[in-house]
Each structure stands twice: as structure tokens, then as C-alpha cells.
Backbone atoms as SQL, in Angstrom:
CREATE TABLE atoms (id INTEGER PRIMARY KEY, chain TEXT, resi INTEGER, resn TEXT, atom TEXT, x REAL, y REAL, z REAL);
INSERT INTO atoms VALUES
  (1, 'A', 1, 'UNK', 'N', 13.620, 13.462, 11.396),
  (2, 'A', 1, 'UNK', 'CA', 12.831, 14.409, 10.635),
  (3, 'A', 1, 'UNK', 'C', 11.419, 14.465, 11.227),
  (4, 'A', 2, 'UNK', 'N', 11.421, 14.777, 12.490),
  (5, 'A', 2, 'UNK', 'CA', 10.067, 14.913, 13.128),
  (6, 'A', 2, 'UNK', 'C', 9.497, 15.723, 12.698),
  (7, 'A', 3, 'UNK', 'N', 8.245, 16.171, 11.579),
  (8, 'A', 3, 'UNK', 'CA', 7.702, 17.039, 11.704),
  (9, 'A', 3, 'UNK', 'C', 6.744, 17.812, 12.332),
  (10, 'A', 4, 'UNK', 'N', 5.904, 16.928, 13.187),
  (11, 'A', 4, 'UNK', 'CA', 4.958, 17.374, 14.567),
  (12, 'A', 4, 'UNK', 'C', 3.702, 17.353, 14.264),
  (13, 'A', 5, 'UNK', 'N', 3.201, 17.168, 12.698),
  (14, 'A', 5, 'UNK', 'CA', 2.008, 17.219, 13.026),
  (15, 'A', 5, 'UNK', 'C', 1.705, 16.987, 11.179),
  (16, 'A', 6, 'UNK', 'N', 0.228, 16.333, 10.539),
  (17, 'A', 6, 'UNK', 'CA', 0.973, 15.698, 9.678),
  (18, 'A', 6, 'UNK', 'C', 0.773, 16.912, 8.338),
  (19, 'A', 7, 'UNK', 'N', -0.198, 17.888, 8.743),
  (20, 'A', 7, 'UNK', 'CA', 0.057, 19.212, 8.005),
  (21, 'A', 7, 'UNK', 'C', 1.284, 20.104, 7.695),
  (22, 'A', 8, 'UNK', 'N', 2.088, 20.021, 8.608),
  (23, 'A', 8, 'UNK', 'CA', 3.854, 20.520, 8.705),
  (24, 'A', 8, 'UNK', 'C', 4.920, 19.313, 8.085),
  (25, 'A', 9, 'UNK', 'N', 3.875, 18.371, 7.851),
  (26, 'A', 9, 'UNK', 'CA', 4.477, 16.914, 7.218),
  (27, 'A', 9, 'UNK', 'C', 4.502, 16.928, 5.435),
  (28, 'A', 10, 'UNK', 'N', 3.627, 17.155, 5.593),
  (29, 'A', 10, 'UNK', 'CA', 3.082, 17.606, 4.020),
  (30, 'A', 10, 'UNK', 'C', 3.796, 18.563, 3.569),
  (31, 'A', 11, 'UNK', 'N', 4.151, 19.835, 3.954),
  (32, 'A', 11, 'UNK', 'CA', 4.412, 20.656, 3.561),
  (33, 'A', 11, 'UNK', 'C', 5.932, 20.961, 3.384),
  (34, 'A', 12, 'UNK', 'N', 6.649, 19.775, 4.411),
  (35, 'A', 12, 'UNK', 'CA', 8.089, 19.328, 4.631),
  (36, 'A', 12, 'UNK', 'C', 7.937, 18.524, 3.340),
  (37, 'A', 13, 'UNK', 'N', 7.170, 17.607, 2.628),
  (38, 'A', 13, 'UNK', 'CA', 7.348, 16.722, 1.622),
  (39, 'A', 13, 'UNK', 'C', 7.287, 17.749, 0.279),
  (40, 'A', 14, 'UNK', 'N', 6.222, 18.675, 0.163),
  (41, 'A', 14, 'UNK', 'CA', 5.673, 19.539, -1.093),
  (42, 'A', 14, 'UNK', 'C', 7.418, 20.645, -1.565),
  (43, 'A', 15, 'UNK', 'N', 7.824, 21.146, 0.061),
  (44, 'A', 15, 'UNK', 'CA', 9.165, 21.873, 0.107),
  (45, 'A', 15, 'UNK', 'C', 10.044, 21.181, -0.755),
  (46, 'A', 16, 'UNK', 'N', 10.454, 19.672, -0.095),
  (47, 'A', 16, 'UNK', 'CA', 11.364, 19.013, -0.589),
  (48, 'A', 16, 'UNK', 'C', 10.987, 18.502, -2.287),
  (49, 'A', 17, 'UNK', 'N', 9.803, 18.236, -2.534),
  (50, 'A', 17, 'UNK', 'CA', 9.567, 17.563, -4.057),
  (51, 'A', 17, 'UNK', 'C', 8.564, 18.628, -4.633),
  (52, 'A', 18, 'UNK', 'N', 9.032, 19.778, -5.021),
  (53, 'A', 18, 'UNK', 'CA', 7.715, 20.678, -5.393),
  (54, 'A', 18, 'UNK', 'C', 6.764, 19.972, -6.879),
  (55, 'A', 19, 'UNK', 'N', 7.836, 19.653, -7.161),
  (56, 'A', 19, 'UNK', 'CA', 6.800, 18.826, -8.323),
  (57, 'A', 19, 'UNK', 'C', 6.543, 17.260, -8.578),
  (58, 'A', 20, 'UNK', 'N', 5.977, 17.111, -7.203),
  (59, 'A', 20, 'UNK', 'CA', 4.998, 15.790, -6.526),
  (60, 'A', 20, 'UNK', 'C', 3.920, 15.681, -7.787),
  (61, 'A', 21, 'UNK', 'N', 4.399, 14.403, -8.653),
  (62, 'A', 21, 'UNK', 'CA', 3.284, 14.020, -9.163),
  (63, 'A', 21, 'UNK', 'C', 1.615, 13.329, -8.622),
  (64, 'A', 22, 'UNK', 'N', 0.593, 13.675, -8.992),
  (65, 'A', 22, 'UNK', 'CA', -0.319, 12.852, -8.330),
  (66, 'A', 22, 'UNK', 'C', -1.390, 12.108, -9.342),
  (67, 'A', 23, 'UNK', 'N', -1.480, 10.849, -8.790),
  (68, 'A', 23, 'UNK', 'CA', -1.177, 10.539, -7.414),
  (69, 'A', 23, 'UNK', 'C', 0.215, 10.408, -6.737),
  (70, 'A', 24, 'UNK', 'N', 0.433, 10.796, -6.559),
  (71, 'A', 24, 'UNK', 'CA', 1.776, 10.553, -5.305),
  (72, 'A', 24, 'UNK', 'C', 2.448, 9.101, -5.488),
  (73, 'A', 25, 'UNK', 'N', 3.730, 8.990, -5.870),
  (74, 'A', 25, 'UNK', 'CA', 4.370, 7.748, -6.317),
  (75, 'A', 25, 'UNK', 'C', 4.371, 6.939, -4.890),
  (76, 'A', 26, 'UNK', 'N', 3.441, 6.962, -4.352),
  (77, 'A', 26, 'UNK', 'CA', 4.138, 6.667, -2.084),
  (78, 'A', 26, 'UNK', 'C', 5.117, 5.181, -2.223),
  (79, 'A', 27, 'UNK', 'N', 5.086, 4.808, -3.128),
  (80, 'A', 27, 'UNK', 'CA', 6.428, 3.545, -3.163),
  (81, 'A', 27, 'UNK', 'C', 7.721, 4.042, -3.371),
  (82, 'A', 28, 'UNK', 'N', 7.890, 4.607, -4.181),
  (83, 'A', 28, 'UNK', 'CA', 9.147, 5.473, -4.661),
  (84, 'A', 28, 'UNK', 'C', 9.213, 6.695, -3.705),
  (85, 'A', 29, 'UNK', 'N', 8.607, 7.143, -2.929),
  (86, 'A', 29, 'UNK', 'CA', 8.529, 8.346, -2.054),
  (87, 'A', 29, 'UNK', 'C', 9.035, 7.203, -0.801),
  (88, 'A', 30, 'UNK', 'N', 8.736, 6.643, -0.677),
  (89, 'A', 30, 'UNK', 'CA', 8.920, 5.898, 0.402),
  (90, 'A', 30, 'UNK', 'C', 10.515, 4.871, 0.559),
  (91, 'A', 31, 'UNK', 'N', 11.039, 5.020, -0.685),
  (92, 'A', 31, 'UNK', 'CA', 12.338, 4.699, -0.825),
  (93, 'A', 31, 'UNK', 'C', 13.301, 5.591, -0.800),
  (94, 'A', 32, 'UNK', 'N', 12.788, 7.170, -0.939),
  (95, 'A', 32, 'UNK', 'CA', 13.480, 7.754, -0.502),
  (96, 'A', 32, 'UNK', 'C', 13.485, 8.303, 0.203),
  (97, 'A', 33, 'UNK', 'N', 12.784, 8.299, 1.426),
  (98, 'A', 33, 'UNK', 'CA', 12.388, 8.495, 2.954),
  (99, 'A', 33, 'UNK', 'C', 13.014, 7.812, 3.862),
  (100, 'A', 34, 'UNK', 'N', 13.682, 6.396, 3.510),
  (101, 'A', 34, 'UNK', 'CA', 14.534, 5.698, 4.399),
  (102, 'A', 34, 'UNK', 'C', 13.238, 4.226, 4.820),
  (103, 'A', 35, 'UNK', 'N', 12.476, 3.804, 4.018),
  (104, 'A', 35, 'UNK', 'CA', 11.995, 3.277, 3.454),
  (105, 'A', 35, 'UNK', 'C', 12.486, 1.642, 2.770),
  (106, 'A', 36, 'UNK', 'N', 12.612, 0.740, 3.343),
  (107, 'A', 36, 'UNK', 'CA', 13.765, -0.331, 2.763),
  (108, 'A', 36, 'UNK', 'C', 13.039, -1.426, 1.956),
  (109, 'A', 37, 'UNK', 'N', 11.924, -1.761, 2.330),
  (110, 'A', 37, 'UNK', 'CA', 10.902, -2.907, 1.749),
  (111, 'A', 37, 'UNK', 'C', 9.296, -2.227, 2.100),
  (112, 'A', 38, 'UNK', 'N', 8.444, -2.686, 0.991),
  (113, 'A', 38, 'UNK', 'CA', 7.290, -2.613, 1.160),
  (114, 'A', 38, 'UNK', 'C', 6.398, -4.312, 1.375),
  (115, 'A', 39, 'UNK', 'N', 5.835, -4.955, 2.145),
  (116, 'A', 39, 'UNK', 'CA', 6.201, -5.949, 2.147),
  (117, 'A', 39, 'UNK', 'C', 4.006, -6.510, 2.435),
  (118, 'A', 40, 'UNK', 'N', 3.734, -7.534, 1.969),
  (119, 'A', 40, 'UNK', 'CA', 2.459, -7.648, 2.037),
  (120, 'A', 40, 'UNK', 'C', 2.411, -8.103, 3.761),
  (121, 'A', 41, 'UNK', 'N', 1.140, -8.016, 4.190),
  (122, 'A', 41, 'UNK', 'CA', 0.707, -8.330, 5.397),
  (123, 'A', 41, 'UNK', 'C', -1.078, -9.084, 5.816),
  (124, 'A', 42, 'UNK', 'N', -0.650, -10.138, 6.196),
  (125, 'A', 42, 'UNK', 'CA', -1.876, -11.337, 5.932),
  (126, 'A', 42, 'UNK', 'C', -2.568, -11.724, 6.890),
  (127, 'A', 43, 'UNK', 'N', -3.394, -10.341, 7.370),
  (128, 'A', 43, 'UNK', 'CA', -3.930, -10.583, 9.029),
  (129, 'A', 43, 'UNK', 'C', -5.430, -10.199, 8.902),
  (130, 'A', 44, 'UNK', 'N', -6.446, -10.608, 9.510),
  (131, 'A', 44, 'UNK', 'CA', -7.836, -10.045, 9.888),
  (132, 'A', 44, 'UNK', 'C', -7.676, -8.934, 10.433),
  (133, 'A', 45, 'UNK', 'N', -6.526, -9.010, 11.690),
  (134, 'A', 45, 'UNK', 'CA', -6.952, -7.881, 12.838),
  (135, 'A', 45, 'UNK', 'C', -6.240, -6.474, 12.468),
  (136, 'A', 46, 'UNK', 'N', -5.158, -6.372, 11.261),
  (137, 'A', 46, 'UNK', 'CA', -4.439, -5.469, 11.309),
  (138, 'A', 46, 'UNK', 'C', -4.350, -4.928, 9.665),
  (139, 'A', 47, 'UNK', 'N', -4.717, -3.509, 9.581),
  (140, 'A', 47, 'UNK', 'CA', -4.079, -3.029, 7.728),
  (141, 'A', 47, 'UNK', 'C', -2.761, -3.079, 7.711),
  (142, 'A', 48, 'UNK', 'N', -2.458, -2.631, 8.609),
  (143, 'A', 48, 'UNK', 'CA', -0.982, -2.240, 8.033),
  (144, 'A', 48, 'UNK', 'C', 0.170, -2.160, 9.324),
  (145, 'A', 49, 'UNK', 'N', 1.476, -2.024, 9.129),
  (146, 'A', 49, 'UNK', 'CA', 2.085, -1.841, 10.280),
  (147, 'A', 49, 'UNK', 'C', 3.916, -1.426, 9.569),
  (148, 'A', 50, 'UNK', 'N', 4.183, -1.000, 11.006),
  (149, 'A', 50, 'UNK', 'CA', 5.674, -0.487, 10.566),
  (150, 'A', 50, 'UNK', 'C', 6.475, -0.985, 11.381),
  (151, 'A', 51, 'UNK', 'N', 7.700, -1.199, 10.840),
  (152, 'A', 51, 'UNK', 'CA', 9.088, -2.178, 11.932),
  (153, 'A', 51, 'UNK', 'C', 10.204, -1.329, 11.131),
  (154, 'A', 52, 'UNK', 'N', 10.510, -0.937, 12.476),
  (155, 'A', 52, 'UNK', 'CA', 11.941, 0.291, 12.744),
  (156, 'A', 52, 'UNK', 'C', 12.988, -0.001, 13.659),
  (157, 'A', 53, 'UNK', 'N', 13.444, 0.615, 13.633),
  (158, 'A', 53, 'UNK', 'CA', 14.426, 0.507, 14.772),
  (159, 'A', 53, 'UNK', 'C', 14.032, 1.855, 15.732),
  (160, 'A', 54, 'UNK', 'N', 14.578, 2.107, 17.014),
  (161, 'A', 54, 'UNK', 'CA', 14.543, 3.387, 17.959),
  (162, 'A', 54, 'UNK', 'C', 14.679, 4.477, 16.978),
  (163, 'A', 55, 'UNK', 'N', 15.996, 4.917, 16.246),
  (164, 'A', 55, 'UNK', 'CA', 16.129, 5.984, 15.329),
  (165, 'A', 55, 'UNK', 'C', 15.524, 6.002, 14.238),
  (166, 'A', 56, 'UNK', 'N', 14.798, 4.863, 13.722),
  (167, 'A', 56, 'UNK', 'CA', 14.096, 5.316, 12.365),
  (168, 'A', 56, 'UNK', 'C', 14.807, 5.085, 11.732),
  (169, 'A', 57, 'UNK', 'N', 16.392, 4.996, 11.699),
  (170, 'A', 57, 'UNK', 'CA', 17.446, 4.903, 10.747),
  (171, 'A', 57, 'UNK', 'C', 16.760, 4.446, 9.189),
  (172, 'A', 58, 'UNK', 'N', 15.831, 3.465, 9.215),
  (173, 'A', 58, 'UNK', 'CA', 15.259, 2.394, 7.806),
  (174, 'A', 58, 'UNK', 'C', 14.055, 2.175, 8.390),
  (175, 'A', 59, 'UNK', 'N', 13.094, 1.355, 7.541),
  (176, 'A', 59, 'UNK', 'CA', 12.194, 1.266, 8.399),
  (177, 'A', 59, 'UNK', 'C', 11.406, -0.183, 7.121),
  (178, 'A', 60, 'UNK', 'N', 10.225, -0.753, 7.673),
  (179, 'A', 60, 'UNK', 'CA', 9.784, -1.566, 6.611),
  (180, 'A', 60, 'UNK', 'C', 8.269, -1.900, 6.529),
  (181, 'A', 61, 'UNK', 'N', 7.615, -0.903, 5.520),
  (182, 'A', 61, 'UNK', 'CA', 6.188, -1.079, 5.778),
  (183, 'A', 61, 'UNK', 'C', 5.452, -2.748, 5.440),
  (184, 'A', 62, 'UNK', 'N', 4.309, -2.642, 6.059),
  (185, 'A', 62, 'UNK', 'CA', 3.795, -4.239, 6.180),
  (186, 'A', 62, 'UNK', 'C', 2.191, -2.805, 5.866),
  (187, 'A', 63, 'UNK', 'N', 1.716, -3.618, 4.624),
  (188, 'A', 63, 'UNK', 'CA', 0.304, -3.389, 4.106),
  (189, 'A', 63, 'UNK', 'C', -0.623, -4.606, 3.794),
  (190, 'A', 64, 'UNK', 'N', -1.674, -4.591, 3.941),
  (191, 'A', 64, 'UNK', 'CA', -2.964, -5.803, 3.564),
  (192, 'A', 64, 'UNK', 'C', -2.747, -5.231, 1.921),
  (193, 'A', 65, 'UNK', 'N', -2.978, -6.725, 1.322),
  (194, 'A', 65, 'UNK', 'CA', -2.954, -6.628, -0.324),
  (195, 'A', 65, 'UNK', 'C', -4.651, -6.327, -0.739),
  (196, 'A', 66, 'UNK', 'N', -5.121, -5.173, -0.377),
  (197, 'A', 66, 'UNK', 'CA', -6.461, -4.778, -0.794),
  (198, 'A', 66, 'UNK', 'C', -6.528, -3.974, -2.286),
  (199, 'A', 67, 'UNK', 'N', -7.400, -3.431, -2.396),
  (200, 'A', 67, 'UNK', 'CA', -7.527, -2.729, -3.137),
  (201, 'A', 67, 'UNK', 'C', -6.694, -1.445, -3.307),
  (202, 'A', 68, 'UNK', 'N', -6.053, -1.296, -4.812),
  (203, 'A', 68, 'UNK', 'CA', -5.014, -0.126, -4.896),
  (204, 'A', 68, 'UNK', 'C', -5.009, 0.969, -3.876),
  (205, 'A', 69, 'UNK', 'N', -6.268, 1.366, -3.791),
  (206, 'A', 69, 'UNK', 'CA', -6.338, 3.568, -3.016),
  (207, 'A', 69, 'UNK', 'C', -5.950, 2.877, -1.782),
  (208, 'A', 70, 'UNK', 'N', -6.916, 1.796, -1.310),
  (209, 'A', 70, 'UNK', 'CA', -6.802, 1.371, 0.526),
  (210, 'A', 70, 'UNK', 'C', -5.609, 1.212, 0.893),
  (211, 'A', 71, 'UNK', 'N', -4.508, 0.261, 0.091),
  (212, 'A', 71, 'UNK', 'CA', -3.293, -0.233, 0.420),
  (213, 'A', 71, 'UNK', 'C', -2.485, 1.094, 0.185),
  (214, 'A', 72, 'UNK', 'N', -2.778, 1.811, -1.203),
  (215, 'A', 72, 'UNK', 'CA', -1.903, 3.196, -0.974),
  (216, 'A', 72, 'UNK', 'C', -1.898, 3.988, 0.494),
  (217, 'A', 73, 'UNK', 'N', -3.196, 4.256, 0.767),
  (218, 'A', 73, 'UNK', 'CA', -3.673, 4.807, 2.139),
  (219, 'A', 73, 'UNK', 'C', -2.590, 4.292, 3.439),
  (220, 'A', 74, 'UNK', 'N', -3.048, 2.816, 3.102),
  (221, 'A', 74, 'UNK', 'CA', -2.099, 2.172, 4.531),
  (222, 'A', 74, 'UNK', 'C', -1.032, 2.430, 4.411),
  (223, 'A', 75, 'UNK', 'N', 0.141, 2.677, 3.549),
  (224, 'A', 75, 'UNK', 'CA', 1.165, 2.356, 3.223),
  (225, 'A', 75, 'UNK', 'C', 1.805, 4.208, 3.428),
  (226, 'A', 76, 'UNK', 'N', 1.102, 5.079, 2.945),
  (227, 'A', 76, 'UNK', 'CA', 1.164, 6.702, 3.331),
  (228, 'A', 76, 'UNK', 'C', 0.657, 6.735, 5.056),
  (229, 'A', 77, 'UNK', 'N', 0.138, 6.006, 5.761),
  (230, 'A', 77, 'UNK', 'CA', -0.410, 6.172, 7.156),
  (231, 'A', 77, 'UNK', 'C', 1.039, 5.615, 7.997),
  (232, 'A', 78, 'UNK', 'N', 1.259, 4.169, 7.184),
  (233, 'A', 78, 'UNK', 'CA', 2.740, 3.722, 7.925),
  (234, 'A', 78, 'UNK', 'C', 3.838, 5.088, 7.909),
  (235, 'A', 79, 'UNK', 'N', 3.445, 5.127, 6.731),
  (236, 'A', 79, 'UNK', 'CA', 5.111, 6.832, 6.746),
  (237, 'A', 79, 'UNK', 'C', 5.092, 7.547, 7.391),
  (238, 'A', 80, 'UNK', 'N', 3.846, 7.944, 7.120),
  (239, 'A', 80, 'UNK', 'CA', 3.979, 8.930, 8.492),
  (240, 'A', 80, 'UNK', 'C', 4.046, 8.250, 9.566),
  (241, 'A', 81, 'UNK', 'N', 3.749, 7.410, 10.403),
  (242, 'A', 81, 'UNK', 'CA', 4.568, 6.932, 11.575),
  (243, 'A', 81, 'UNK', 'C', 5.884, 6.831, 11.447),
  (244, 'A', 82, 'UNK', 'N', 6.729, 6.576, 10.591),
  (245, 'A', 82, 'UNK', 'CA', 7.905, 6.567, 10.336),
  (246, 'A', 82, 'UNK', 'C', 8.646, 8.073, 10.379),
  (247, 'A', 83, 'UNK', 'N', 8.172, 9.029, 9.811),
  (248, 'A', 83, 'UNK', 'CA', 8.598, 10.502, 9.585),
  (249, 'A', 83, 'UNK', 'C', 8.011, 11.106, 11.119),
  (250, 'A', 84, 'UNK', 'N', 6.922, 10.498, 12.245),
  (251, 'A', 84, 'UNK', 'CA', 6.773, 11.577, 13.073),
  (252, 'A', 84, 'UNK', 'C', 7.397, 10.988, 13.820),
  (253, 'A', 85, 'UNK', 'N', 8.720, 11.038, 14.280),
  (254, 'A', 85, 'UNK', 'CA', 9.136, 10.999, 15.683),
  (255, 'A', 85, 'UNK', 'C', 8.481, 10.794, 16.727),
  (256, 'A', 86, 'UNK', 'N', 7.788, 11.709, 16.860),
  (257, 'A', 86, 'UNK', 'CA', 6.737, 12.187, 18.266),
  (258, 'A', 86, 'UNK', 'C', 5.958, 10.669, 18.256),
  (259, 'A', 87, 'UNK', 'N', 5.429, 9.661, 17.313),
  (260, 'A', 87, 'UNK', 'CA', 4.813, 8.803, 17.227),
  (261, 'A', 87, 'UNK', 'C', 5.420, 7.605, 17.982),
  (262, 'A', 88, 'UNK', 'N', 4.510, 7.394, 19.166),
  (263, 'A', 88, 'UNK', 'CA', 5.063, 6.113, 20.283),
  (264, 'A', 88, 'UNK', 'C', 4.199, 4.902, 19.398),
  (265, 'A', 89, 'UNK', 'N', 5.347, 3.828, 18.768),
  (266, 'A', 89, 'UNK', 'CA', 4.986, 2.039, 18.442),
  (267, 'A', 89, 'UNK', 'C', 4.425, 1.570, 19.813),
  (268, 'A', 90, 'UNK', 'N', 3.313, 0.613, 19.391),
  (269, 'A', 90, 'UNK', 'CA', 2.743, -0.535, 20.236),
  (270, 'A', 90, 'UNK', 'C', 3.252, -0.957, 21.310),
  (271, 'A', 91, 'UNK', 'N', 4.817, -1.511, 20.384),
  (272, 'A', 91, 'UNK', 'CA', 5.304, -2.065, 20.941),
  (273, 'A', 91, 'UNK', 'C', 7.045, -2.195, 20.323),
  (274, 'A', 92, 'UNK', 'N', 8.063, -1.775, 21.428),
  (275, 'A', 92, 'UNK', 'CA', 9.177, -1.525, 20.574),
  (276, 'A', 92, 'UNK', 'C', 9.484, -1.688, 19.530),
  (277, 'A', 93, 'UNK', 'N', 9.449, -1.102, 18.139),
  (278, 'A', 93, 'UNK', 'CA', 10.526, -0.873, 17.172),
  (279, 'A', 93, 'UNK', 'C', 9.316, -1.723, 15.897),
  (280, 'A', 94, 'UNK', 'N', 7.777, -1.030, 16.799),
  (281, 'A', 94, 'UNK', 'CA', 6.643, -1.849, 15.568),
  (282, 'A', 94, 'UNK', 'C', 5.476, -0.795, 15.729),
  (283, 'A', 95, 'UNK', 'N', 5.080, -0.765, 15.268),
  (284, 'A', 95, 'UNK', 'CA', 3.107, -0.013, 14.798),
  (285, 'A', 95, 'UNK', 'C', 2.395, -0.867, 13.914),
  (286, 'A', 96, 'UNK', 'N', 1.631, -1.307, 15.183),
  (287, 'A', 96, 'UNK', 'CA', 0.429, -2.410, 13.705),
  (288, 'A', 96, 'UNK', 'C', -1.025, -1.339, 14.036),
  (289, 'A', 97, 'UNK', 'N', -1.302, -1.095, 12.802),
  (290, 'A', 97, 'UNK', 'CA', -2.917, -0.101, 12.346),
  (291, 'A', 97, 'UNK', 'C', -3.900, -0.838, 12.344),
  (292, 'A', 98, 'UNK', 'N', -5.137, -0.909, 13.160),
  (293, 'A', 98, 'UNK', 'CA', -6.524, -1.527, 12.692),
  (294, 'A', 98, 'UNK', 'C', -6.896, -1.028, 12.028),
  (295, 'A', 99, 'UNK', 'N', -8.149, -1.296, 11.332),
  (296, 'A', 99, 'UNK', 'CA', -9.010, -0.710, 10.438),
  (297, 'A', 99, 'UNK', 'C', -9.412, 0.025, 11.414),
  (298, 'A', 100, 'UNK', 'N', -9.391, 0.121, 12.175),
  (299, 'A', 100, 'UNK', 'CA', -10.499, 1.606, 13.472),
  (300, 'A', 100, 'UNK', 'C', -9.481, 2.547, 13.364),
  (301, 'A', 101, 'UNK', 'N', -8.399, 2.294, 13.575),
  (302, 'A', 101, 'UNK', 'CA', -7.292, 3.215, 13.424),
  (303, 'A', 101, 'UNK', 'C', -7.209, 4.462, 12.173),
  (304, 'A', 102, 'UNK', 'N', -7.238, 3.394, 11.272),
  (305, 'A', 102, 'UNK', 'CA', -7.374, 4.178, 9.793),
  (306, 'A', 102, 'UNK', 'C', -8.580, 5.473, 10.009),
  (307, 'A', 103, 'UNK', 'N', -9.558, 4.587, 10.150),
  (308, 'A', 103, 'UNK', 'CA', -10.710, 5.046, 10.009),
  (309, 'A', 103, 'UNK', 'C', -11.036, 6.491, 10.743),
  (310, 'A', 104, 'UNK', 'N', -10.344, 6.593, 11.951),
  (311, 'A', 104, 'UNK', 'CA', -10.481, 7.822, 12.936),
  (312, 'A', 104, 'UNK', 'C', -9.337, 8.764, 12.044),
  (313, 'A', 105, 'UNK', 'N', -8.212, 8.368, 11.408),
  (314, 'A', 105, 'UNK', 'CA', -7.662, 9.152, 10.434),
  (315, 'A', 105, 'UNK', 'C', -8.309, 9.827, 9.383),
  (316, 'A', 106, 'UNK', 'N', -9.010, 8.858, 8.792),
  (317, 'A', 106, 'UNK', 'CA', -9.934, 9.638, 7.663),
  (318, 'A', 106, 'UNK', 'C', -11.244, 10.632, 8.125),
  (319, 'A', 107, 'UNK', 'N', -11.559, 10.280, 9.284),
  (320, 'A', 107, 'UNK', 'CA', -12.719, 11.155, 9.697),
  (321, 'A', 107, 'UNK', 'C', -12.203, 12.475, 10.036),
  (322, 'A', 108, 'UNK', 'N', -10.891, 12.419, 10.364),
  (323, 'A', 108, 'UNK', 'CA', -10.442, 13.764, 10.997),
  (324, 'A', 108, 'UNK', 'C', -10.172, 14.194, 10.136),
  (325, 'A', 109, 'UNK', 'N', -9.568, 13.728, 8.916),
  (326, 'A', 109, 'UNK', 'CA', -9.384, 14.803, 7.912),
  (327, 'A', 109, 'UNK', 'C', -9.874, 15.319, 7.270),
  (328, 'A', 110, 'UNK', 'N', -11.399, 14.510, 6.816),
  (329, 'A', 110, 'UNK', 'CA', -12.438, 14.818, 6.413),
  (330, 'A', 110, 'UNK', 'C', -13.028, 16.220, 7.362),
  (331, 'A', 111, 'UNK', 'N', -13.317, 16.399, 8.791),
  (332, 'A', 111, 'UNK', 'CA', -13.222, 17.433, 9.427),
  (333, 'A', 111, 'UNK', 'C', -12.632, 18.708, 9.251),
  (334, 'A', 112, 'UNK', 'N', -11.375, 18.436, 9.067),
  (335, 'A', 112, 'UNK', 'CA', -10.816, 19.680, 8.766),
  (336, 'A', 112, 'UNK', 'C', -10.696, 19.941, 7.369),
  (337, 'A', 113, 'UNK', 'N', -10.596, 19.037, 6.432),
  (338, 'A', 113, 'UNK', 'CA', -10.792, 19.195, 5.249),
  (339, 'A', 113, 'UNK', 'C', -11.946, 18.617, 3.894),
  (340, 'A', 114, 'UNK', 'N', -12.552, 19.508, 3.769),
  (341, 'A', 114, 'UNK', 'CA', -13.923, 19.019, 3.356),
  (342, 'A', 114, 'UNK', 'C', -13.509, 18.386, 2.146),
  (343, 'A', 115, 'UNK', 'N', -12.698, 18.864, 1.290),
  (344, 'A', 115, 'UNK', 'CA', -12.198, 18.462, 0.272),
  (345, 'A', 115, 'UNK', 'C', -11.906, 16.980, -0.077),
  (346, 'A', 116, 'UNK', 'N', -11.477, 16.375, 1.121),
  (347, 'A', 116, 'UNK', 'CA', -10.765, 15.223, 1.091),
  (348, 'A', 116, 'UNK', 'C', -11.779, 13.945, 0.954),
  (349, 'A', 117, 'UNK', 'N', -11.316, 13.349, -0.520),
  (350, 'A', 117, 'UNK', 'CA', -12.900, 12.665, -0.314),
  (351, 'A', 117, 'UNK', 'C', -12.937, 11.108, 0.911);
């Protein structure tokens, strides 16, 4: 389910669940995405990360136990690595996120969307 880009991502999710409560259940969204465990992750150097296989078949997010919005954040940033295909892991069949990582995410969206706080 590559969607290509994460605006055509969104809009693949809004299609499929038009009545997306919000905030956004992303645990329960994420179980039914192919989604198998949400699982804590206990590192300085890393928020968050994803372990897949080549096809995506399942997948198993790894989030820092921070604060509710941040860990929601990490945990919606892992999915979408999981849902974009096009997205090359680190390192086979993994994606670990820095906080710099995140961070160039939120600035860009903030860019294109002023809205976004």
C-alpha cells in the first residue's frame, strides 16, 4: 500500500475511515494497518523505530515512553514508514528515528501547513 507521499497517505486513510475520530485512535489504526505490537523503546539516541520484514507483511513499532502527543507523534511517523513502500530502513527490515529526524518532519509540515501546530 505504497502511497508516495504522506499527503496521498492521509487521504488513502480519511477514504478508507471517513469517520476518523480525533484525535486519531493511532494504536487501534495501527492494528489495523498490519501493525502487530506497539512496544516501548529505552534509548538516548533514538524516538522511535520500526522492524518489518522486506514486504511489510506485519510490522512492530518501538516508541520512547514520553509524553502522550510526542509518543503519539513517534508512533504515527513509524506508520508511515511502514505504509510508504518507497521508504528505504537503515538497515534491513528496521528504521530507528532521531529526534533530528522527527524534528525536520515537523518543520516541513509546519511549512506547508501553517495550521499544524
Amino acid at each position: 500500500m505504497d502511497a508516495g507521499s504522506p499527503e496521498a497517505l492521509v487521504k488513502r486513510i480519511l477514504k478508507a475511515e471517513p469517520n476518523l475520530p480525533v484525535p486519531v485512535p493511532i494504536q487501534e489504526l495501527c492494528a489495523r494497518l498490519g501493525i502487530r505490537r506497539i512496544e516501548d523503546i529505552d534509548s538516548d539516541e533514538f524516538e522511535g523505530g520500526l522492524v518489518t520484514d522486506a514486504k511489510r507483511s506485519d510490522g512492530t513499532i518501538l516508541a520512547k515512553r514520553v509524553g502522550e502527543p510526542r509518543r503519539r507523534f513517534t508512533i504515527a511517523h513509524e506508520l508511515g514508514h511502514f505504509l510508504m513502500a518507497h521508504h528505504v530502513p537503515d538497515q534491513p527490515g528496521r528504521f530507528l528515528c532521531k529526534n533530528s529526524d522527527l524534528l525536520c518532519v515537523c518543520q516541513a509540515t509546519r511549512q506547508t501547513d501553517p495550521l499544524t501546530p
